[in-house]
């Protein structure tokens, strides 16, 4: 079977390096082969994006916005179908997958609106005699590289602001989940996308395509979402040509429950913060810090919820699906074994399906008595384990929360809002949910401190990541 999945210049083409397989993580079986982009394909994508840039950057913001707005509407129209596709290639539950479709579509709506409000500035020099006219311009051809855990949202969170700013893009989706990106491209064509504005090159080996882009002088921007390790590799490559870089990297979110928290609400929030997408979100609560006075009750309530989770393929109406691949199961199992060796105890566990032995399953698990220095609270688990550490003073828990090089998300559950704000402001994280287990919102600046990233996606700032600022200093006789 010849796959024709490279999307270049609004054409579907075969990849120069044959095909690779996209696998259903619930069964371990191939969904279908996908074109494997070559270095020449990577160059062809930039050729198309560079040619389209000359026109696209001058298209009226409203006209660009209409294409984004129509894409939003088409994604909502096809929400069920897109959700099923995400669930098939990523493994997450249908509820999570359809929720992702709505969230991803919202970036098109948000930037359709934001893109027509691109102001500038006009100033009078303090000494007089000069006027300063500040304007914002598209940075140019942008290379976008996305992970598998949110196959739609990680792509739309970049494509929508890039296009609203007047940039054209070349996208390499994760090898595990390229099918959703293709589906979004089809909808964009239906919405009126001009040729060459969005180009997609899947590849079995990311570096052959992305390194080529990083070396290409026509590529002026790298916007990456993925692990901190690969982010560091790309930043080193970006340094060679001083490429404008936005990095959405790994997390290690603390979730704090104070002694005065509404424990039922805290458990509800924790189920979302920890178990959405099987714990494979960059914002996933990685470590639960629960006040010693309520730790037993909290663990019992959380454990009861976790034990009742229906684990299985999305098509069976499950709450939680498999992990993405065998490597992820191996890593999560090792972290669990290490925690048990360090003295932690399993209090509750969900059952994994015995009739789907070939999938990449891992039982959602609650751990108590986890030592504060255990590896499992310092590594990004990226799986459905909830390790609970207890604490007694606010100073102690702030110390625990900040004892990491990561700083993406954090959560605080408390009955005292002022205490929540005080704790939230003391935590070195770009996003803090206060009495909420979800922080993502297209209208808010998503991103991390420390090694969790550089730059923000969503909100006004997400658009600015794809812009250059210029000023004209104008002689002005006063
Ligand atoms: P990853 O291994 O870093 O991969 C992310 C993307 O980079 C994929 O498209 C991957 O391609 C590509 N890639 C891999 N090696 C590369 C190289 N040498 N040069 C250029 N590109 C390369 O991350 P992942 O395992 O897919 O995703 C999980 C990580 O992403 C976690 O750490 C998570 O916290 C983070 N994440 C962060 C955010 C955020 O907004 N901060 C959001 C989601 C996920 P292949 O698929 O072909 O390997």
CSV table of C-alpha atoms in Angstrom, one decimal, residues 6-477:
chain,number,residue,atom,x,y,z
A,6,UNK,CA,2.9,14.3,3.2
A,7,UNK,CA,0.8,17.4,3.0
A,8,UNK,CA,2.8,20.0,1.0
A,9,UNK,CA,1.3,22.9,-1.0
A,10,UNK,CA,-2.2,21.5,-0.4
A,11,UNK,CA,-1.3,18.3,-2.1
A,12,UNK,CA,-1.1,14.8,-0.6
A,13,UNK,CA,2.2,13.2,-1.6
A,14,UNK,CA,4.1,10.0,-1.0
A,15,UNK,CA,7.1,10.3,1.3
A,16,UNK,CA,10.6,9.8,-0.1
A,17,UNK,CA,11.6,7.3,2.6
A,18,UNK,CA,8.7,4.8,2.2
A,19,UNK,CA,6.3,4.3,5.1
A,20,UNK,CA,6.2,3.6,8.8
A,21,UNK,CA,3.3,2.2,10.9
A,22,UNK,CA,0.9,4.0,13.2
A,23,UNK,CA,-0.1,1.6,16.0
A,24,UNK,CA,-3.2,1.4,18.1
A,25,UNK,CA,-1.8,1.3,21.7
A,26,UNK,CA,-4.9,-0.6,22.9
A,27,UNK,CA,-4.1,-3.6,20.7
A,28,UNK,CA,-0.5,-3.2,19.5
A,29,UNK,CA,-1.9,-3.6,16.0
A,30,UNK,CA,-1.1,-1.3,13.0
A,31,UNK,CA,-3.8,1.2,12.2
A,32,UNK,CA,-2.2,2.0,8.9
A,33,UNK,CA,1.1,2.8,7.3
A,34,UNK,CA,2.0,6.5,6.9
A,35,UNK,CA,4.4,8.2,4.5
A,36,UNK,CA,7.9,8.6,5.9
A,37,UNK,CA,9.2,12.1,5.0
A,38,UNK,CA,12.8,12.3,3.8
A,39,UNK,CA,15.2,15.2,3.9
A,40,UNK,CA,14.2,16.2,0.4
A,41,UNK,CA,10.5,16.3,1.5
A,42,UNK,CA,11.6,18.5,4.4
A,43,UNK,CA,13.1,20.9,1.9
A,44,UNK,CA,10.1,20.7,-0.4
A,45,UNK,CA,7.8,21.7,2.6
A,46,UNK,CA,10.0,24.8,3.3
A,47,UNK,CA,10.0,25.7,-0.4
A,48,UNK,CA,6.1,25.7,-0.3
A,49,UNK,CA,5.9,27.6,3.0
A,50,UNK,CA,8.5,30.2,1.8
A,51,UNK,CA,6.7,30.8,-1.5
A,52,UNK,CA,3.3,31.1,0.3
A,53,UNK,CA,4.7,33.5,2.9
A,54,UNK,CA,5.1,36.4,0.4
A,55,UNK,CA,1.3,36.4,-0.2
A,56,UNK,CA,0.0,35.1,3.2
A,57,UNK,CA,1.7,37.8,5.3
A,58,UNK,CA,-0.2,40.4,3.3
A,59,UNK,CA,-3.6,38.8,3.4
A,60,UNK,CA,-5.9,41.0,5.4
A,61,UNK,CA,-6.1,39.8,9.0
A,62,UNK,CA,-9.9,39.5,8.8
A,63,UNK,CA,-9.5,37.2,5.8
A,64,UNK,CA,-7.0,35.0,7.6
A,65,UNK,CA,-9.3,35.1,10.6
A,66,UNK,CA,-12.2,33.8,8.6
A,67,UNK,CA,-10.2,30.7,7.6
A,68,UNK,CA,-9.3,30.1,11.2
A,69,UNK,CA,-12.9,30.6,12.3
A,70,UNK,CA,-14.3,28.2,9.6
A,71,UNK,CA,-11.7,25.6,10.8
A,72,UNK,CA,-13.0,26.0,14.3
A,73,UNK,CA,-16.6,25.4,13.1
A,74,UNK,CA,-15.5,22.4,11.0
A,75,UNK,CA,-13.7,20.8,13.9
A,76,UNK,CA,-16.8,21.1,16.1
A,77,UNK,CA,-18.9,19.7,13.2
A,78,UNK,CA,-16.6,16.7,13.1
A,79,UNK,CA,-16.0,16.5,16.8
A,80,UNK,CA,-17.1,12.8,17.2
A,81,UNK,CA,-15.1,11.6,14.2
A,82,UNK,CA,-11.9,13.5,15.2
A,83,UNK,CA,-12.3,12.2,18.8
A,84,UNK,CA,-12.5,8.7,17.6
A,85,UNK,CA,-9.3,9.2,15.5
A,86,UNK,CA,-7.4,10.7,18.5
A,87,UNK,CA,-8.6,7.8,20.7
A,88,UNK,CA,-7.5,5.3,18.0
A,89,UNK,CA,-3.9,6.5,17.6
A,90,UNK,CA,-3.3,7.9,21.1
A,91,UNK,CA,-5.4,5.4,23.2
A,92,UNK,CA,-7.1,8.0,25.5
A,93,UNK,CA,-10.8,7.6,26.4
A,94,UNK,CA,-13.4,9.0,24.1
A,95,UNK,CA,-14.4,11.5,26.7
A,96,UNK,CA,-10.8,12.8,26.9
A,97,UNK,CA,-10.4,12.7,23.1
A,98,UNK,CA,-13.6,14.6,22.4
A,99,UNK,CA,-12.7,17.1,25.1
A,100,UNK,CA,-9.4,17.6,23.3
A,101,UNK,CA,-11.2,18.3,20.0
A,102,UNK,CA,-13.2,21.1,21.6
A,103,UNK,CA,-10.1,22.5,23.3
A,104,UNK,CA,-8.0,22.4,20.1
A,105,UNK,CA,-10.8,23.9,18.0
A,106,UNK,CA,-11.0,26.8,20.4
A,107,UNK,CA,-7.5,27.9,19.4
A,108,UNK,CA,-8.8,28.6,15.9
A,109,UNK,CA,-11.7,30.6,17.3
A,110,UNK,CA,-9.5,32.5,19.8
A,111,UNK,CA,-6.9,33.5,17.2
A,112,UNK,CA,-9.5,34.3,14.5
A,113,UNK,CA,-10.6,37.0,17.0
A,114,UNK,CA,-7.1,37.9,18.3
A,115,UNK,CA,-5.6,38.2,14.8
A,116,UNK,CA,-7.7,41.2,13.9
A,117,UNK,CA,-6.6,43.1,17.0
A,118,UNK,CA,-2.9,43.5,16.1
A,119,UNK,CA,-2.2,47.0,17.2
A,120,UNK,CA,1.1,48.8,17.4
A,121,UNK,CA,2.4,51.9,19.2
A,122,UNK,CA,3.1,55.5,18.5
A,123,UNK,CA,5.4,57.5,20.7
A,124,UNK,CA,6.9,61.0,21.0
A,125,UNK,CA,10.6,60.9,21.9
A,126,UNK,CA,11.3,62.4,25.3
A,127,UNK,CA,13.7,64.9,23.8
A,128,UNK,CA,11.2,65.8,21.0
A,129,UNK,CA,12.1,66.0,17.3
A,130,UNK,CA,11.4,62.3,16.7
A,131,UNK,CA,8.3,60.1,16.6
A,132,UNK,CA,8.5,56.3,17.2
A,133,UNK,CA,6.1,54.0,15.2
A,134,UNK,CA,6.1,50.5,16.6
A,135,UNK,CA,4.7,47.7,14.4
A,136,UNK,CA,4.5,43.9,14.6
A,137,UNK,CA,5.4,41.6,11.7
A,138,UNK,CA,5.2,37.8,11.1
A,139,UNK,CA,8.5,36.2,12.0
A,140,UNK,CA,8.4,34.2,8.8
A,141,UNK,CA,8.4,30.4,8.0
A,142,UNK,CA,7.8,28.6,11.4
A,143,UNK,CA,8.8,25.0,12.1
A,144,UNK,CA,6.4,23.3,14.5
A,145,UNK,CA,7.2,20.1,16.3
A,146,UNK,CA,4.6,18.4,18.4
A,147,UNK,CA,4.2,15.4,20.7
A,148,UNK,CA,1.7,12.5,20.8
A,149,UNK,CA,-0.1,13.2,24.0
A,150,UNK,CA,-2.5,15.8,22.6
A,151,UNK,CA,-2.3,15.1,18.9
A,152,UNK,CA,-4.8,17.8,18.0
A,153,UNK,CA,-4.3,20.5,20.6
A,154,UNK,CA,-0.5,20.7,20.5
A,155,UNK,CA,-0.8,21.3,16.7
A,156,UNK,CA,-3.7,23.8,16.8
A,157,UNK,CA,-2.1,25.7,19.7
A,158,UNK,CA,0.8,26.5,17.3
A,159,UNK,CA,-0.9,26.6,13.8
A,160,UNK,CA,-3.7,29.0,14.8
A,161,UNK,CA,-1.5,31.8,16.2
A,162,UNK,CA,1.2,31.4,13.6
A,163,UNK,CA,-1.3,31.8,10.8
A,164,UNK,CA,-3.1,34.7,12.5
A,165,UNK,CA,0.3,36.4,12.8
A,166,UNK,CA,0.8,36.0,9.0
A,167,UNK,CA,3.4,33.2,9.3
A,168,UNK,CA,3.4,30.0,7.2
A,169,UNK,CA,4.3,26.7,8.8
A,170,UNK,CA,6.0,23.3,8.4
A,171,UNK,CA,4.8,20.8,11.0
A,172,UNK,CA,6.3,17.5,12.1
A,173,UNK,CA,3.7,15.7,14.2
A,174,UNK,CA,4.8,12.9,16.6
A,175,UNK,CA,5.4,9.6,14.8
A,176,UNK,CA,2.9,7.8,17.1
A,177,UNK,CA,0.0,10.2,16.2
A,178,UNK,CA,0.2,11.9,12.8
A,179,UNK,CA,-3.3,10.9,11.6
A,180,UNK,CA,-5.0,13.7,13.6
A,181,UNK,CA,-2.8,16.3,12.0
A,182,UNK,CA,-3.8,15.1,8.6
A,183,UNK,CA,-7.5,15.3,9.5
A,184,UNK,CA,-7.0,18.9,10.7
A,185,UNK,CA,-5.2,19.8,7.4
A,186,UNK,CA,-8.2,18.4,5.4
A,187,UNK,CA,-10.6,20.6,7.4
A,188,UNK,CA,-8.3,23.6,6.9
A,189,UNK,CA,-8.4,23.0,3.1
A,190,UNK,CA,-12.2,22.9,3.3
A,191,UNK,CA,-12.1,26.1,5.3
A,192,UNK,CA,-10.2,27.8,2.4
A,193,UNK,CA,-6.5,27.3,3.3
A,194,UNK,CA,-4.3,28.7,0.5
A,195,UNK,CA,-1.6,26.5,-0.9
A,196,UNK,CA,1.7,26.2,1.0
A,197,UNK,CA,0.5,28.0,4.2
A,198,UNK,CA,0.4,24.7,6.2
A,199,UNK,CA,2.7,21.8,5.3
A,200,UNK,CA,3.0,18.5,7.2
A,201,UNK,CA,5.9,16.1,7.1
A,202,UNK,CA,5.6,13.0,9.3
A,203,UNK,CA,8.8,11.0,9.7
A,204,UNK,CA,10.0,7.8,11.4
A,205,UNK,CA,13.1,9.7,12.4
A,206,UNK,CA,12.3,13.2,13.7
A,207,UNK,CA,15.8,14.5,13.4
A,208,UNK,CA,16.2,13.9,9.7
A,209,UNK,CA,13.3,16.3,9.0
A,210,UNK,CA,13.6,18.7,11.9
A,211,UNK,CA,17.4,19.1,11.7
A,212,UNK,CA,17.1,20.0,8.0
A,213,UNK,CA,14.6,22.7,9.0
A,214,UNK,CA,16.8,24.0,11.7
A,215,UNK,CA,19.6,24.4,9.1
A,216,UNK,CA,17.4,26.1,6.5
A,217,UNK,CA,18.0,29.9,6.5
A,218,UNK,CA,14.4,30.4,5.3
A,219,UNK,CA,13.1,28.9,8.6
A,220,UNK,CA,13.0,31.8,11.1
A,221,UNK,CA,11.1,30.2,14.0
A,222,UNK,CA,11.1,26.9,16.0
A,223,UNK,CA,8.0,26.2,18.1
A,224,UNK,CA,8.5,22.9,20.0
A,225,UNK,CA,6.4,20.9,22.4
A,226,UNK,CA,7.9,17.8,23.9
A,227,UNK,CA,10.5,16.7,26.4
A,228,UNK,CA,13.0,19.0,28.0
A,229,UNK,CA,15.9,16.8,26.6
A,230,UNK,CA,14.8,17.3,23.0
A,231,UNK,CA,14.0,20.9,23.7
A,232,UNK,CA,17.6,21.4,24.8
A,233,UNK,CA,18.9,19.7,21.6
A,234,UNK,CA,16.8,22.0,19.5
A,235,UNK,CA,17.9,25.1,21.4
A,236,UNK,CA,21.5,24.2,20.7
A,237,UNK,CA,20.7,23.9,17.0
A,238,UNK,CA,18.8,27.1,17.2
A,239,UNK,CA,21.9,28.8,18.6
A,240,UNK,CA,23.8,28.2,15.4
A,241,UNK,CA,21.5,30.5,13.4
A,242,UNK,CA,20.0,32.4,16.3
A,243,UNK,CA,16.5,31.0,15.4
A,244,UNK,CA,13.6,32.5,17.3
A,245,UNK,CA,12.5,29.7,19.8
A,246,UNK,CA,9.5,28.8,21.8
A,247,UNK,CA,9.7,25.8,24.0
A,248,UNK,CA,6.9,24.0,25.8
A,249,UNK,CA,8.7,21.3,27.7
A,250,UNK,CA,8.4,18.7,30.5
A,251,UNK,CA,6.6,19.1,33.8
A,252,UNK,CA,6.6,17.7,37.3
A,253,UNK,CA,3.5,19.3,38.8
A,254,UNK,CA,2.9,19.3,42.5
A,255,UNK,CA,-0.6,19.0,43.8
A,256,UNK,CA,-1.1,20.4,47.3
A,257,UNK,CA,-4.1,19.5,49.5
A,258,UNK,CA,-4.3,21.6,52.7
A,259,UNK,CA,-5.9,20.5,56.0
A,260,UNK,CA,-8.9,22.9,55.5
A,261,UNK,CA,-9.6,21.7,51.9
A,262,UNK,CA,-13.0,20.3,50.8
A,263,UNK,CA,-11.7,16.8,50.3
A,264,UNK,CA,-14.4,15.6,47.9
A,265,UNK,CA,-13.7,18.6,45.7
A,266,UNK,CA,-9.9,18.0,46.0
A,267,UNK,CA,-10.4,14.3,45.0
A,268,UNK,CA,-12.5,15.4,42.0
A,269,UNK,CA,-9.8,17.8,40.9
A,270,UNK,CA,-7.1,15.3,41.5
A,271,UNK,CA,-8.8,12.7,39.3
A,272,UNK,CA,-8.7,15.3,36.4
A,273,UNK,CA,-5.2,16.6,37.2
A,274,UNK,CA,-3.7,13.2,37.6
A,275,UNK,CA,-5.6,10.8,35.4
A,276,UNK,CA,-6.8,12.7,32.4
A,277,UNK,CA,-5.2,11.1,29.3
A,278,UNK,CA,-3.9,8.3,31.6
A,279,UNK,CA,-1.5,10.7,33.4
A,280,UNK,CA,0.2,11.5,30.1
A,281,UNK,CA,-0.2,15.2,30.2
A,282,UNK,CA,2.7,17.7,30.7
A,283,UNK,CA,0.4,19.4,33.3
A,284,UNK,CA,-0.4,16.0,35.0
A,285,UNK,CA,-0.1,16.1,38.8
A,286,UNK,CA,3.0,14.2,39.3
A,287,UNK,CA,3.2,14.2,43.1
A,288,UNK,CA,0.4,14.7,45.6
A,289,UNK,CA,1.3,16.6,48.8
A,290,UNK,CA,-1.5,16.1,51.3
A,291,UNK,CA,-1.5,17.6,54.8
A,292,UNK,CA,-0.8,15.0,57.5
A,293,UNK,CA,-4.1,15.6,59.2
A,294,UNK,CA,-6.2,14.6,56.2
A,295,UNK,CA,-3.9,12.3,54.3
A,296,UNK,CA,-5.6,9.1,55.4
A,297,UNK,CA,-9.1,10.3,54.5
A,298,UNK,CA,-7.9,11.8,51.2
A,299,UNK,CA,-6.1,8.6,50.2
A,300,UNK,CA,-9.2,6.5,51.0
A,301,UNK,CA,-11.5,8.8,49.0
A,302,UNK,CA,-9.1,9.0,46.0
A,303,UNK,CA,-8.4,5.3,46.2
A,304,UNK,CA,-12.0,4.4,46.0
A,305,UNK,CA,-12.4,6.5,42.8
A,306,UNK,CA,-9.2,5.1,41.3
A,307,UNK,CA,-10.2,1.4,42.0
A,308,UNK,CA,-13.5,2.0,40.2
A,309,UNK,CA,-11.9,3.4,37.0
A,310,UNK,CA,-12.8,1.4,34.0
A,311,UNK,CA,-9.6,0.7,32.2
A,312,UNK,CA,-9.8,-0.5,28.6
A,313,UNK,CA,-10.0,0.5,24.9
A,314,UNK,CA,-11.8,3.8,24.1
A,315,UNK,CA,-14.3,1.9,22.0
A,316,UNK,CA,-15.5,0.0,25.1
A,317,UNK,CA,-16.5,3.3,26.8
A,318,UNK,CA,-13.5,3.2,29.2
A,319,UNK,CA,-12.5,5.9,31.6
A,320,UNK,CA,-8.8,5.4,31.0
A,321,UNK,CA,-6.9,3.8,28.1
A,322,UNK,CA,-3.5,2.3,27.6
A,323,UNK,CA,-0.1,4.1,27.7
A,324,UNK,CA,1.3,5.2,24.4
A,325,UNK,CA,3.8,2.3,23.9
A,326,UNK,CA,5.8,-0.5,25.5
A,327,UNK,CA,8.6,1.9,26.5
A,328,UNK,CA,6.2,4.0,28.5
A,329,UNK,CA,4.9,0.9,30.3
A,330,UNK,CA,8.5,-0.1,31.1
A,331,UNK,CA,9.4,3.3,32.5
A,332,UNK,CA,6.3,3.6,34.6
A,333,UNK,CA,6.8,0.1,36.0
A,334,UNK,CA,10.4,0.9,37.0
A,335,UNK,CA,9.3,4.1,38.8
A,336,UNK,CA,6.6,2.1,40.7
A,337,UNK,CA,9.1,-0.6,41.6
A,338,UNK,CA,11.6,2.0,42.9
A,339,UNK,CA,8.9,3.7,45.0
A,340,UNK,CA,7.9,0.4,46.6
A,341,UNK,CA,11.6,-0.3,47.3
A,342,UNK,CA,11.9,3.2,48.9
A,343,UNK,CA,9.1,2.3,51.4
A,344,UNK,CA,5.8,3.4,49.6
A,345,UNK,CA,2.7,1.3,49.8
A,346,UNK,CA,0.0,0.6,47.2
A,347,UNK,CA,-3.4,1.4,48.8
A,348,UNK,CA,-5.6,1.1,45.7
A,349,UNK,CA,-5.3,-0.1,42.1
A,350,UNK,CA,-7.7,-0.4,39.2
A,351,UNK,CA,-7.9,-3.6,37.2
A,352,UNK,CA,-6.4,-3.8,33.7
A,353,UNK,CA,-8.2,-5.7,31.0
A,354,UNK,CA,-7.1,-9.3,30.7
A,355,UNK,CA,-8.7,-9.7,27.3
A,356,UNK,CA,-6.6,-7.1,25.6
A,357,UNK,CA,-3.2,-8.5,26.5
A,358,UNK,CA,-1.4,-7.0,23.4
A,359,UNK,CA,-2.0,-3.4,24.4
A,360,UNK,CA,0.2,-1.2,26.5
A,361,UNK,CA,-1.7,-1.3,29.8
A,362,UNK,CA,-0.8,0.0,33.2
A,363,UNK,CA,-3.1,-0.1,36.2
A,364,UNK,CA,-4.0,3.3,37.8
A,365,UNK,CA,-2.4,3.1,41.2
A,366,UNK,CA,-2.5,5.1,44.5
A,367,UNK,CA,0.7,5.1,46.6
A,368,UNK,CA,1.0,6.4,50.2
A,369,UNK,CA,4.0,6.7,52.5
A,370,UNK,CA,6.1,7.9,49.6
A,371,UNK,CA,9.4,9.5,50.9
A,372,UNK,CA,9.8,13.1,49.7
A,373,UNK,CA,13.1,12.2,48.1
A,374,UNK,CA,11.8,9.2,46.1
A,375,UNK,CA,12.7,9.1,42.4
A,376,UNK,CA,9.0,8.9,41.5
A,377,UNK,CA,8.4,12.4,42.8
A,378,UNK,CA,11.4,13.8,41.0
A,379,UNK,CA,10.9,12.2,37.6
A,380,UNK,CA,8.0,13.0,35.3
A,381,UNK,CA,6.0,9.8,35.6
A,382,UNK,CA,3.8,10.3,32.5
A,383,UNK,CA,1.6,7.4,33.7
A,384,UNK,CA,-1.4,6.8,36.0
A,385,UNK,CA,0.4,6.6,39.4
A,386,UNK,CA,-0.6,9.0,42.2
A,387,UNK,CA,2.2,9.1,44.8
A,388,UNK,CA,1.1,10.8,48.0
A,389,UNK,CA,3.6,12.5,50.3
A,390,UNK,CA,2.4,14.1,53.6
A,391,UNK,CA,3.5,17.4,55.1
A,392,UNK,CA,2.7,19.6,58.1
A,393,UNK,CA,3.7,23.3,57.5
A,394,UNK,CA,3.2,25.5,54.5
A,395,UNK,CA,6.9,26.3,54.4
A,396,UNK,CA,7.7,22.6,54.2
A,397,UNK,CA,5.3,22.0,51.3
A,398,UNK,CA,6.5,25.0,49.4
A,399,UNK,CA,10.0,23.6,49.7
A,400,UNK,CA,8.8,20.2,48.3
A,401,UNK,CA,6.9,21.8,45.5
A,402,UNK,CA,9.9,23.9,44.3
A,403,UNK,CA,12.4,21.0,44.7
A,404,UNK,CA,12.6,20.4,41.0
A,405,UNK,CA,14.1,21.9,37.9
A,406,UNK,CA,10.7,21.8,36.3
A,407,UNK,CA,8.1,24.6,36.6
A,408,UNK,CA,5.1,24.0,34.3
A,409,UNK,CA,1.9,23.5,36.4
A,410,UNK,CA,0.9,23.2,40.0
A,411,UNK,CA,-2.4,22.7,41.9
A,412,UNK,CA,-3.5,23.9,45.3
A,413,UNK,CA,-6.7,22.7,47.0
A,414,UNK,CA,-7.7,24.7,50.1
A,415,UNK,CA,-10.7,26.1,51.9
A,416,UNK,CA,-8.9,29.4,52.4
A,417,UNK,CA,-8.5,31.3,49.1
A,418,UNK,CA,-5.9,33.7,50.6
A,419,UNK,CA,-3.8,30.7,51.6
A,420,UNK,CA,-4.3,29.3,48.1
A,421,UNK,CA,-3.0,32.5,46.5
A,422,UNK,CA,-0.1,32.7,48.9
A,423,UNK,CA,0.9,29.1,48.2
A,424,UNK,CA,0.2,29.6,44.4
A,425,UNK,CA,2.5,32.6,44.3
A,426,UNK,CA,5.2,30.9,46.2
A,427,UNK,CA,5.4,28.0,43.7
A,428,UNK,CA,7.8,28.3,40.8
A,429,UNK,CA,5.3,27.2,38.1
A,430,UNK,CA,3.9,29.0,35.1
A,431,UNK,CA,0.4,27.8,35.8
A,432,UNK,CA,-1.3,27.2,39.1
A,433,UNK,CA,-4.8,25.7,39.5
A,434,UNK,CA,-6.5,26.9,42.7
A,435,UNK,CA,-9.3,24.5,43.7
A,436,UNK,CA,-9.2,23.3,40.0
A,437,UNK,CA,-7.6,20.3,38.4
A,438,UNK,CA,-7.4,21.8,34.9
A,439,UNK,CA,-5.4,24.9,33.9
A,440,UNK,CA,-5.6,24.8,30.1
A,441,UNK,CA,-7.5,27.6,28.5
A,442,UNK,CA,-6.9,29.1,25.0
A,443,UNK,CA,-7.4,32.6,26.5
A,444,UNK,CA,-4.7,32.1,29.1
A,445,UNK,CA,-0.9,32.1,28.7
A,446,UNK,CA,0.2,28.4,28.8
A,447,UNK,CA,3.8,27.7,29.5
A,448,UNK,CA,6.5,26.9,32.1
A,449,UNK,CA,9.2,28.4,34.2
A,450,UNK,CA,12.7,26.9,34.8
A,451,UNK,CA,13.4,23.9,32.5
A,452,UNK,CA,9.7,23.6,31.6
A,453,UNK,CA,10.1,26.1,28.8
A,454,UNK,CA,10.5,29.4,27.2
A,455,UNK,CA,7.6,31.5,25.9
A,456,UNK,CA,3.8,31.0,26.2
A,457,UNK,CA,1.1,29.6,24.0
A,458,UNK,CA,-2.5,30.8,24.0
A,459,UNK,CA,-3.8,34.2,24.9
A,460,UNK,CA,-2.2,37.4,23.4
A,461,UNK,CA,1.3,36.1,24.2
A,462,UNK,CA,0.8,33.1,21.9
A,463,UNK,CA,0.4,35.4,18.9
A,464,UNK,CA,3.4,37.5,19.9
A,465,UNK,CA,5.6,34.4,19.8
A,466,UNK,CA,5.1,34.4,16.0
A,467,UNK,CA,5.8,38.1,15.6
A,468,UNK,CA,8.9,40.4,15.2
A,469,UNK,CA,8.7,43.9,16.5
A,470,UNK,CA,9.9,46.8,14.4
A,471,UNK,CA,10.0,50.5,15.0
A,472,UNK,CA,10.4,53.4,12.7
A,473,UNK,CA,12.2,56.3,14.2
A,474,UNK,CA,10.8,59.3,12.3
A,475,UNK,CA,12.5,62.7,12.2
A,476,UNK,CA,9.7,65.1,13.2
A,477,UNK,CA,10.2,68.8,13.4
